[in-house]
Amino acid sequence: MTASAGDEREPPVLSAARLAEVVADALRAAEGYAAGVYLCSRSPHMLRLAVLTGLPGPLFRPWWRVHVERPFPVADAHRLGTPVVLANATEAMRRYPQFAAGLPFQFGTLNVPVVAGGHAFGVMTVLRPAASDAGEVQEQRERLARVAGSLGADLLRSRAEGSAVTWDDEPLCVRPPAAGPVPGRVGRLAWDPVGDAVTTDEAARVLLGLAPDRPPDTLSALSRAVDPMDAHRLPGLLREAARGRPPPQPVQVRTADGGVRLLQLWAPPSNAPTPVRGVLVDPGPGALADGAADLLPEGVFCLDRLGLVVYANARAAHLLGVERARMLGRSLWDAVPWLGQPACEEHLRGALLSPGAVHFHIRRPPPPAGAGDAGARSGPRPYEGDWLSMAVYPGPDLLTCTAVPANRVPHDPRRPATAAAAGVVTGAAADAEVDIPAPDAAASTAPAYRPIVLAIALTEAVTARQVSAVVMQELLPAFGGRRLAIYLLQERHLYLAWETGFPEGFLAPFEGVGLDARLPGVETLTTGRPLFFDSMGQLADAYPGIPLDAEVGARAFLPLIASGRPVGSCILGFDRPRSFGSEERTVLTALAGLIAHAMEKAQRYDTEAALARGLQQALLPRRLSQHARVETAGRYLAGTEGMEVGGDWYDVVEAGDGLALVIGDVQGHGVQAAATMGQLRSAVRAFALGDRPPEEVMGGTNLLLIDLDPGQFASCCYVRLDPATGVARAVRAGHPLPLLRHADGRTEVVDLRGGVVLGVDPRAHYPVTELRLDPGAILALYTDGLVERPGQDIDDGVTELRSALSAAGAPGRPLAEVADRLTAAPRRTPDRPDDIALLLATRLPPHSA
């Protein structure tokens, strides 16, 4: 049974209460602010996030599932069985650039595998403040390992009781334990700059951590009540406020014991120093419950670390355009859906994962047609065109967010023009201000780091298929696309290399078009100029009569040109009309250049790989020696990871009145391995043609390899079969054991005594084992590439091959068809890490000869 959050039968070890307890222990052990547990799922090689605390689940949806082969710290910890410690963002970027580009914030992470009894169940991960190096978090790592070990023991016990310990649901999002008690008040203070007199109420003194009978009566005394890092700021803030220049929004200060407070100051504008009044707010739940923070003139709302709105004052509801009652107790994305755009979510992730405050500007959407004010919108200013200046202050338990109107936002000449159009502008430069242009509602809101992820991922793509897959996975989501087509240039014609999202058969008429065709995909390549169409109508006007795959939408045609050489064209399709800002066009064009270089490299790889495969095939026998009483079939599949030739081979050689069945595997890959394989194959053939005994064949080949001294060793299995009697005499040098399928379907592993691999010991002895091959039985010789899987025991692969041989070797079925069935699965596997060789032999009944 697979554990599920809503399954009444789930094992107690995976109950919500137990998982919440585990991540709370992990937080305390690693002194972090967020923790999670990944568990294996029913999907092969896939980890799923089972529980998360300290972070809102929806905000981290892209990281709910992790493939164990992906370059990701959690995946490596699980696959390698060792902790992965990233002390800071610099270490993360060095070791895991794609992970660091996806979460480009200042934090560290500890990832400890959850293992017990030789079983790998998953990984425990904790996000924590950045450290200078791994040595600083050694103690926390050891404590976290003990928590992971305890969970592993529970999971092992659950497994022994017959309960599955996989996870296939959405993660449980649980509230972290409180960081500490909060005073739960809102206090008031005032300062008279003329007499330097400070007055505070009792609540303010509690918030400042002072005894009720010892109020701070001067500015110096007030400064001593806050953290030394803030003590020098506080007098300056008050003096500026006294001159009529109070801070435009609440200022975060810390008390001497580290508590976070928000201080709002105001005073009437005046040329002379004026008394200053202020409100001190504790953003903890207790203070917010009594609504005293409604005294603040700015909008203030607070989120817990699950993203739930725990407080919103009336001004915040007014500015966000929703009813206050609708916000409280709901997730921010449910309460204010228009804040759920990618760029805004990116700022919230930054506040959750980084120690510093985050500032940005965002434009409010217009209200729905016919919608009333609902008490949330009033005043002479129209709703359209309004911008908000947002600030998010992180805390151990809460995020405190403030909002103030801002029809003018900071201008940075380096900022992309599409940022304002997207409705989100970061406050990178606060010195100059410009009016906000009317936004383009369809413009992209892709986080800036997505193109970086694409560039990094392209460097890891090797084949044309891998490059196309990366473009589909990274480029389309980053810009909101739904369709993709990549055409490559061959002999002045464009041929489709990859497509997704287009109606079936729509692209067929464009296959193989020449460079003289008047089509946007052709002209973008011949002119080197990208073409952008905001709507299908624009495309139809520019190219009358062109077939269209949709009535609405937008299209971008990008030239793939590498170092001045045309490579092909890339077509992006969007389901809705949209415009392309100048900066976005520049980014897409630059990314097209990256794609072109990656695709050119991939084409060169594919060409060289094809040549290498041809060389490899030439070294294998063109035909197998035949005998009237024996049927044989051989198959060879080259590895697809890397273009180097390998050293697997098989052969069938006439040996007197019998047949010699041979299979071998030279260690390593490359031209040297292939050359060694060719020499060994020739040596074995020479010995076999002389009908030398099997032990002499193997011993002589061993001495030959030692004399050649290529720095390589090889495994080999040699079987001399008498077709008339079925008696076989076999020797083995470090090679996998053969399989024998009897005529009745039973399949067994042939127990051949063996010697060491060839090329190691000149005194090696290779004992002979005698067996019998009855008519209708099938002897299977193979190399380890057929039974080895990453992360899987080789015995499991042998068991799978035995089952497949038993099912495929039905009486009367041609042996070539049996060989095809046994190699069907690896043939369909796009990424084969090793070569595969297979040799089958069966004796025919006398009447068939």
Short mmCIF file of N, CA and C in Angstrom, two decimals, residues 49-190:
data_model
loop_
_atom_site.label_atom_id
_atom_site.label_comp_id
_atom_site.label_asym_id
_atom_site.label_seq_id
_atom_site.Cartn_x
_atom_site.Cartn_y
_atom_site.Cartn_z
N LEU A 49 8.17 14.94 -2.70
CA LEU A 49 8.17 15.63 -1.41
C LEU A 49 6.96 15.16 -0.61
N ALA A 50 7.22 14.55 0.54
CA ALA A 50 6.14 14.01 1.36
C ALA A 50 5.64 15.03 2.38
N VAL A 51 6.52 15.83 2.95
CA VAL A 51 6.13 16.80 3.97
C VAL A 51 7.04 18.01 3.85
N LEU A 52 6.46 19.18 4.07
CA LEU A 52 7.19 20.44 3.99
C LEU A 52 6.74 21.32 5.14
N THR A 53 7.69 21.95 5.80
CA THR A 53 7.36 22.89 6.87
C THR A 53 8.21 24.14 6.71
N GLY A 54 7.62 25.28 7.04
CA GLY A 54 8.34 26.54 6.98
C GLY A 54 8.25 27.26 5.67
N LEU A 55 7.63 26.65 4.66
CA LEU A 55 7.48 27.28 3.34
C LEU A 55 6.10 26.96 2.79
N PRO A 56 5.49 27.89 2.07
CA PRO A 56 4.19 27.59 1.45
C PRO A 56 4.35 26.58 0.32
N GLY A 57 3.59 25.51 0.35
CA GLY A 57 3.69 24.48 -0.67
C GLY A 57 3.50 24.98 -2.08
N PRO A 58 2.43 25.76 -2.37
CA PRO A 58 2.22 26.21 -3.76
C PRO A 58 3.37 27.04 -4.32
N LEU A 59 4.09 27.72 -3.45
CA LEU A 59 5.18 28.58 -3.91
C LEU A 59 6.39 27.77 -4.36
N PHE A 60 6.43 26.50 -3.98
CA PHE A 60 7.58 25.66 -4.30
C PHE A 60 7.16 24.41 -5.07
N ARG A 61 6.05 24.52 -5.81
CA ARG A 61 5.54 23.39 -6.59
C ARG A 61 6.58 22.81 -7.55
N PRO A 62 7.43 23.63 -8.23
CA PRO A 62 8.40 23.03 -9.16
C PRO A 62 9.36 22.04 -8.51
N TRP A 63 9.47 22.07 -7.19
CA TRP A 63 10.42 21.18 -6.50
C TRP A 63 9.71 20.05 -5.76
N TRP A 64 8.44 19.80 -6.08
CA TRP A 64 7.72 18.71 -5.42
C TRP A 64 8.24 17.35 -5.87
N ARG A 65 8.71 17.23 -7.10
CA ARG A 65 9.21 15.97 -7.62
C ARG A 65 10.65 16.16 -8.11
N VAL A 66 11.48 15.16 -7.86
CA VAL A 66 12.89 15.23 -8.26
C VAL A 66 13.28 13.86 -8.83
N HIS A 67 13.81 13.85 -10.04
CA HIS A 67 14.33 12.61 -10.62
C HIS A 67 15.70 12.33 -10.01
N VAL A 68 15.93 11.06 -9.68
CA VAL A 68 17.18 10.73 -8.97
C VAL A 68 18.41 10.91 -9.83
N GLU A 69 18.25 10.99 -11.16
CA GLU A 69 19.41 11.19 -12.02
C GLU A 69 19.65 12.67 -12.32
N ARG A 70 18.79 13.55 -11.81
CA ARG A 70 18.92 14.97 -12.09
C ARG A 70 20.05 15.57 -11.25
N PRO A 71 20.81 16.52 -11.80
CA PRO A 71 21.86 17.17 -11.00
C PRO A 71 21.25 18.09 -9.95
N PHE A 72 20.89 17.50 -8.82
CA PHE A 72 20.12 18.17 -7.77
C PHE A 72 20.63 17.65 -6.44
N PRO A 73 20.81 18.48 -5.43
CA PRO A 73 21.40 17.99 -4.17
C PRO A 73 20.61 16.85 -3.52
N VAL A 74 19.27 16.95 -3.54
CA VAL A 74 18.47 15.86 -2.95
C VAL A 74 18.69 14.57 -3.72
N ALA A 75 18.73 14.65 -5.06
CA ALA A 75 18.92 13.46 -5.88
C ALA A 75 20.27 12.81 -5.62
N ASP A 76 21.32 13.62 -5.52
CA ASP A 76 22.65 13.06 -5.27
C ASP A 76 22.73 12.41 -3.90
N ALA A 77 22.13 13.04 -2.90
CA ALA A 77 22.15 12.46 -1.55
C ALA A 77 21.48 11.09 -1.56
N HIS A 78 20.39 10.95 -2.31
CA HIS A 78 19.68 9.67 -2.36
C HIS A 78 20.47 8.65 -3.18
N ARG A 79 20.93 9.06 -4.35
CA ARG A 79 21.57 8.11 -5.27
C ARG A 79 22.93 7.64 -4.74
N LEU A 80 23.69 8.55 -4.14
CA LEU A 80 25.03 8.22 -3.66
C LEU A 80 25.03 7.72 -2.23
N GLY A 81 23.94 7.98 -1.49
CA GLY A 81 23.86 7.52 -0.11
C GLY A 81 24.73 8.29 0.85
N THR A 82 25.10 9.53 0.49
CA THR A 82 25.94 10.34 1.37
C THR A 82 25.31 11.73 1.51
N PRO A 83 25.54 12.40 2.65
CA PRO A 83 24.98 13.75 2.82
C PRO A 83 25.56 14.72 1.80
N VAL A 84 24.75 15.66 1.39
CA VAL A 84 25.18 16.75 0.51
C VAL A 84 24.98 18.05 1.28
N VAL A 85 26.06 18.74 1.57
CA VAL A 85 26.03 19.97 2.37
C VAL A 85 26.41 21.13 1.47
N LEU A 86 25.51 22.08 1.34
CA LEU A 86 25.79 23.32 0.61
C LEU A 86 25.72 24.45 1.63
N ALA A 87 26.87 24.94 2.03
CA ALA A 87 26.92 25.91 3.12
C ALA A 87 26.31 27.25 2.73
N ASN A 88 26.39 27.61 1.45
CA ASN A 88 25.94 28.92 1.04
C ASN A 88 25.62 28.90 -0.45
N ALA A 89 25.17 30.04 -0.97
CA ALA A 89 24.78 30.13 -2.38
C ALA A 89 25.97 29.95 -3.31
N THR A 90 27.15 30.40 -2.90
CA THR A 90 28.34 30.25 -3.74
C THR A 90 28.67 28.78 -3.94
N GLU A 91 28.61 28.00 -2.87
CA GLU A 91 28.87 26.57 -2.97
C GLU A 91 27.81 25.89 -3.82
N ALA A 92 26.55 26.32 -3.68
CA ALA A 92 25.48 25.74 -4.49
C ALA A 92 25.69 26.01 -5.97
N MET A 93 26.08 27.24 -6.31
CA MET A 93 26.31 27.58 -7.72
C MET A 93 27.48 26.79 -8.29
N ARG A 94 28.51 26.56 -7.49
CA ARG A 94 29.68 25.82 -7.97
C ARG A 94 29.34 24.36 -8.25
N ARG A 95 28.54 23.75 -7.37
CA ARG A 95 28.28 22.32 -7.51
C ARG A 95 26.98 22.01 -8.23
N TYR A 96 25.98 22.86 -8.10
CA TYR A 96 24.68 22.61 -8.71
C TYR A 96 24.16 23.88 -9.36
N PRO A 97 24.73 24.27 -10.50
CA PRO A 97 24.36 25.57 -11.10
C PRO A 97 22.88 25.67 -11.45
N GLN A 98 22.24 24.59 -11.93
CA GLN A 98 20.82 24.70 -12.28
C GLN A 98 19.96 24.87 -11.03
N PHE A 99 20.29 24.16 -9.97
CA PHE A 99 19.56 24.32 -8.71
C PHE A 99 19.72 25.74 -8.18
N ALA A 100 20.96 26.28 -8.22
CA ALA A 100 21.21 27.63 -7.70
C ALA A 100 20.55 28.69 -8.57
N ALA A 101 20.48 28.46 -9.89
CA ALA A 101 19.82 29.42 -10.76
C ALA A 101 18.32 29.42 -10.53
N GLY A 102 17.76 28.27 -10.16
CA GLY A 102 16.33 28.20 -9.90
C GLY A 102 15.92 28.82 -8.59
N LEU A 103 16.82 28.82 -7.61
CA LEU A 103 16.55 29.44 -6.31
C LEU A 103 17.74 30.34 -5.96
N PRO A 104 17.82 31.49 -6.62
CA PRO A 104 19.03 32.32 -6.48
C PRO A 104 19.02 33.20 -5.24
N PHE A 105 19.00 32.57 -4.07
CA PHE A 105 18.91 33.33 -2.82
C PHE A 105 20.02 32.90 -1.88
N GLN A 106 20.25 33.71 -0.87
CA GLN A 106 21.32 33.45 0.07
C GLN A 106 20.85 32.52 1.18
N PHE A 107 21.06 31.24 0.99
CA PHE A 107 20.72 30.27 2.03
C PHE A 107 21.62 29.05 1.86
N GLY A 108 21.69 28.25 2.90
CA GLY A 108 22.41 26.99 2.85
C GLY A 108 21.44 25.84 2.95
N THR A 109 21.89 24.65 2.60
CA THR A 109 21.00 23.50 2.66
C THR A 109 21.78 22.27 3.11
N LEU A 110 21.15 21.47 3.95
CA LEU A 110 21.69 20.18 4.39
C LEU A 110 20.76 19.09 3.85
N ASN A 111 21.32 18.10 3.19
CA ASN A 111 20.55 17.00 2.61
C ASN A 111 21.14 15.69 3.09
N VAL A 112 20.36 14.94 3.87
CA VAL A 112 20.85 13.72 4.49
C VAL A 112 19.98 12.55 4.03
N PRO A 113 20.57 11.48 3.49
CA PRO A 113 19.75 10.34 3.05
C PRO A 113 19.07 9.64 4.22
N VAL A 114 17.85 9.18 3.98
CA VAL A 114 17.10 8.39 4.96
C VAL A 114 17.27 6.93 4.58
N VAL A 115 18.14 6.23 5.29
CA VAL A 115 18.46 4.84 4.98
C VAL A 115 18.41 4.02 6.26
N ALA A 116 18.14 2.73 6.08
CA ALA A 116 18.16 1.79 7.20
C ALA A 116 18.14 0.39 6.63
N GLY A 117 18.92 -0.50 7.23
CA GLY A 117 18.91 -1.90 6.82
C GLY A 117 19.26 -2.11 5.37
N GLY A 118 20.09 -1.24 4.80
CA GLY A 118 20.47 -1.37 3.40
C GLY A 118 19.44 -0.85 2.42
N HIS A 119 18.37 -0.25 2.92
CA HIS A 119 17.32 0.28 2.05
C HIS A 119 17.37 1.81 2.06
N ALA A 120 17.30 2.41 0.87
CA ALA A 120 17.27 3.87 0.74
C ALA A 120 15.83 4.31 0.57
N PHE A 121 15.30 5.03 1.57
CA PHE A 121 13.89 5.42 1.55
C PHE A 121 13.68 6.83 0.99
N GLY A 122 14.67 7.70 1.11
CA GLY A 122 14.47 9.07 0.65
C GLY A 122 15.55 9.98 1.22
N VAL A 123 15.20 11.25 1.36
CA VAL A 123 16.18 12.25 1.80
C VAL A 123 15.49 13.26 2.70
N MET A 124 16.17 13.66 3.76
CA MET A 124 15.71 14.74 4.64
C MET A 124 16.51 15.99 4.28
N THR A 125 15.82 17.08 4.01
CA THR A 125 16.49 18.31 3.60
C THR A 125 16.06 19.47 4.49
N VAL A 126 17.01 20.32 4.82
CA VAL A 126 16.75 21.49 5.66
C VAL A 126 17.39 22.71 5.00
N LEU A 127 16.61 23.79 4.90
CA LEU A 127 17.13 25.07 4.45
C LEU A 127 17.46 25.90 5.68
N ARG A 128 18.60 26.52 5.67
CA ARG A 128 19.05 27.25 6.84
C ARG A 128 19.85 28.48 6.41
N PRO A 129 20.14 29.40 7.34
CA PRO A 129 20.95 30.57 6.98
C PRO A 129 22.30 30.15 6.42
N ALA A 130 22.82 30.97 5.51
CA ALA A 130 24.10 30.66 4.87
C ALA A 130 25.23 30.69 5.89
N ALA A 131 26.21 29.81 5.68
CA ALA A 131 27.42 29.76 6.51
C ALA A 131 28.62 29.96 5.60
N SER A 132 29.77 30.21 6.19
CA SER A 132 30.96 30.45 5.38
C SER A 132 31.47 29.18 4.73
N ASP A 133 31.38 28.04 5.43
CA ASP A 133 31.82 26.78 4.84
C ASP A 133 31.12 25.64 5.55
N ALA A 134 31.33 24.40 5.04
CA ALA A 134 30.65 23.23 5.59
C ALA A 134 31.07 22.94 7.02
N GLY A 135 32.28 23.36 7.40
CA GLY A 135 32.73 23.09 8.77
C GLY A 135 31.87 23.75 9.81
N GLU A 136 31.27 24.89 9.48
CA GLU A 136 30.44 25.61 10.44
C GLU A 136 29.15 24.86 10.78
N VAL A 137 28.71 23.98 9.87
CA VAL A 137 27.44 23.28 10.09
C VAL A 137 27.65 21.80 10.35
N GLN A 138 28.88 21.40 10.70
CA GLN A 138 29.16 19.99 10.94
C GLN A 138 28.31 19.43 12.08
N GLU A 139 28.19 20.19 13.17
CA GLU A 139 27.40 19.72 14.31
C GLU A 139 25.93 19.56 13.92
N GLN A 140 25.39 20.55 13.19
CA GLN A 140 23.99 20.47 12.75
C GLN A 140 23.79 19.28 11.81
N ARG A 141 24.77 19.03 10.96
CA ARG A 141 24.67 17.88 10.04
C ARG A 141 24.60 16.57 10.82
N GLU A 142 25.41 16.45 11.85
CA GLU A 142 25.40 15.20 12.63
C GLU A 142 24.08 15.02 13.36
N ARG A 143 23.53 16.13 13.91
CA ARG A 143 22.23 16.01 14.58
C ARG A 143 21.15 15.65 13.58
N LEU A 144 21.19 16.25 12.38
CA LEU A 144 20.19 15.93 11.37
C LEU A 144 20.29 14.47 10.94
N ALA A 145 21.50 13.95 10.86
CA ALA A 145 21.70 12.55 10.49
C ALA A 145 21.03 11.63 11.50
N ARG A 146 21.06 12.01 12.79
CA ARG A 146 20.41 11.17 13.81
C ARG A 146 18.89 11.19 13.63
N VAL A 147 18.33 12.37 13.27
CA VAL A 147 16.89 12.46 13.03
C VAL A 147 16.51 11.62 11.81
N ALA A 148 17.33 11.70 10.75
CA ALA A 148 17.07 10.91 9.55
C ALA A 148 17.19 9.42 9.85
N GLY A 149 18.15 9.06 10.71
CA GLY A 149 18.30 7.66 11.08
C GLY A 149 17.09 7.13 11.83
N SER A 150 16.52 7.97 12.70
CA SER A 150 15.32 7.56 13.44
C SER A 150 14.15 7.34 12.49
N LEU A 151 13.99 8.25 11.51
CA LEU A 151 12.92 8.05 10.53
C LEU A 151 13.17 6.81 9.70
N GLY A 152 14.43 6.58 9.31
CA GLY A 152 14.75 5.38 8.54
C GLY A 152 14.41 4.10 9.29
N ALA A 153 14.68 4.08 10.60
CA ALA A 153 14.35 2.89 11.40
C ALA A 153 12.83 2.67 11.42
N ASP A 154 12.07 3.75 11.55
CA ASP A 154 10.60 3.61 11.52
C ASP A 154 10.13 3.08 10.18
N LEU A 155 10.70 3.59 9.11
CA LEU A 155 10.29 3.16 7.78
C LEU A 155 10.68 1.70 7.54
N LEU A 156 11.84 1.30 8.02
CA LEU A 156 12.26 -0.10 7.88
C LEU A 156 11.30 -1.02 8.63
N ARG A 157 10.89 -0.60 9.83
CA ARG A 157 9.94 -1.41 10.59
C ARG A 157 8.61 -1.50 9.88
N SER A 158 8.18 -0.39 9.32
CA SER A 158 6.92 -0.39 8.57
C SER A 158 7.01 -1.30 7.35
N ARG A 159 8.17 -1.28 6.69
CA ARG A 159 8.36 -2.13 5.51
C ARG A 159 8.34 -3.60 5.90
N ALA A 160 8.95 -3.92 7.03
CA ALA A 160 8.97 -5.31 7.49
C ALA A 160 7.58 -5.80 7.83
N GLU A 161 6.70 -4.88 8.23
CA GLU A 161 5.32 -5.26 8.56
C GLU A 161 4.44 -5.36 7.33
N GLY A 162 5.03 -5.16 6.15
CA GLY A 162 4.27 -5.32 4.92
C GLY A 162 3.67 -4.06 4.35
N SER A 163 3.95 -2.93 4.95
CA SER A 163 3.41 -1.67 4.45
C SER A 163 4.41 -1.02 3.51
N ALA A 164 3.91 -0.54 2.36
CA ALA A 164 4.78 0.19 1.44
C ALA A 164 5.14 1.53 2.04
N VAL A 165 6.30 2.02 1.70
CA VAL A 165 6.76 3.29 2.26
C VAL A 165 7.10 4.25 1.14
N THR A 166 6.27 4.23 0.10
CA THR A 166 6.42 5.20 -0.98
C THR A 166 5.40 6.32 -0.81
N TRP A 167 5.61 7.41 -1.54
CA TRP A 167 4.72 8.57 -1.43
C TRP A 167 4.38 9.06 -2.83
N ASP A 168 3.09 9.22 -3.12
CA ASP A 168 2.67 9.64 -4.45
C ASP A 168 1.65 10.77 -4.42
N ASP A 169 1.40 11.35 -3.25
CA ASP A 169 0.44 12.45 -3.14
C ASP A 169 1.16 13.79 -3.13
N GLU A 170 0.37 14.86 -3.06
CA GLU A 170 0.96 16.17 -2.83
C GLU A 170 1.56 16.21 -1.43
N PRO A 171 2.53 17.09 -1.21
CA PRO A 171 3.16 17.11 0.12
C PRO A 171 2.22 17.64 1.19
N LEU A 172 2.40 17.13 2.40
CA LEU A 172 1.74 17.71 3.56
C LEU A 172 2.49 18.99 3.94
N CYS A 173 1.78 20.07 4.06
CA CYS A 173 2.40 21.34 4.44
C CYS A 173 2.00 21.63 5.89
N VAL A 174 2.94 21.59 6.78
CA VAL A 174 2.65 21.73 8.21
C VAL A 174 3.33 22.98 8.75
N ARG A 175 2.72 23.53 9.78
CA ARG A 175 3.24 24.76 10.38
C ARG A 175 4.45 24.44 11.26
N PRO A 176 5.52 25.20 11.12
CA PRO A 176 6.71 24.93 11.94
C PRO A 176 6.46 25.32 13.39
N PRO A 177 7.24 24.76 14.30
CA PRO A 177 7.10 25.17 15.70
C PRO A 177 7.45 26.63 15.86
N ALA A 178 6.78 27.30 16.77
CA ALA A 178 7.01 28.74 16.98
C ALA A 178 8.45 28.97 17.42
N ALA A 179 9.02 30.06 16.92
CA ALA A 179 10.41 30.37 17.27
C ALA A 179 10.54 30.83 18.71
N GLY A 180 9.46 31.28 19.31
CA GLY A 180 9.52 31.75 20.69
C GLY A 180 8.29 32.55 21.05
N PRO A 181 8.11 32.92 22.30
CA PRO A 181 6.92 33.68 22.68
C PRO A 181 6.97 35.09 22.10
N VAL A 182 5.80 35.65 21.83
CA VAL A 182 5.70 37.01 21.32
C VAL A 182 4.90 37.84 22.32
N PRO A 183 5.25 39.12 22.49
CA PRO A 183 4.56 39.94 23.48
C PRO A 183 3.09 40.12 23.16
N GLY A 184 2.74 40.23 21.91
CA GLY A 184 1.33 40.32 21.56
C GLY A 184 0.72 41.67 21.83
N ARG A 185 1.41 42.79 21.53
CA ARG A 185 0.87 44.13 21.78
C ARG A 185 1.22 45.07 20.64
N VAL A 186 0.51 46.18 20.63
CA VAL A 186 0.87 47.32 19.80
C VAL A 186 1.00 48.51 20.73
N GLY A 187 2.14 49.16 20.69
CA GLY A 187 2.39 50.26 21.61
C GLY A 187 2.52 51.59 20.90
N ARG A 188 2.43 52.65 21.69
CA ARG A 188 2.51 54.01 21.17
C ARG A 188 3.64 54.75 21.86
N LEU A 189 4.29 55.60 21.11
CA LEU A 189 5.36 56.40 21.68
C LEU A 189 5.33 57.79 21.05
N ALA A 190 6.02 58.73 21.71
CA ALA A 190 6.14 60.10 21.20
C ALA A 190 7.48 60.66 21.64
#
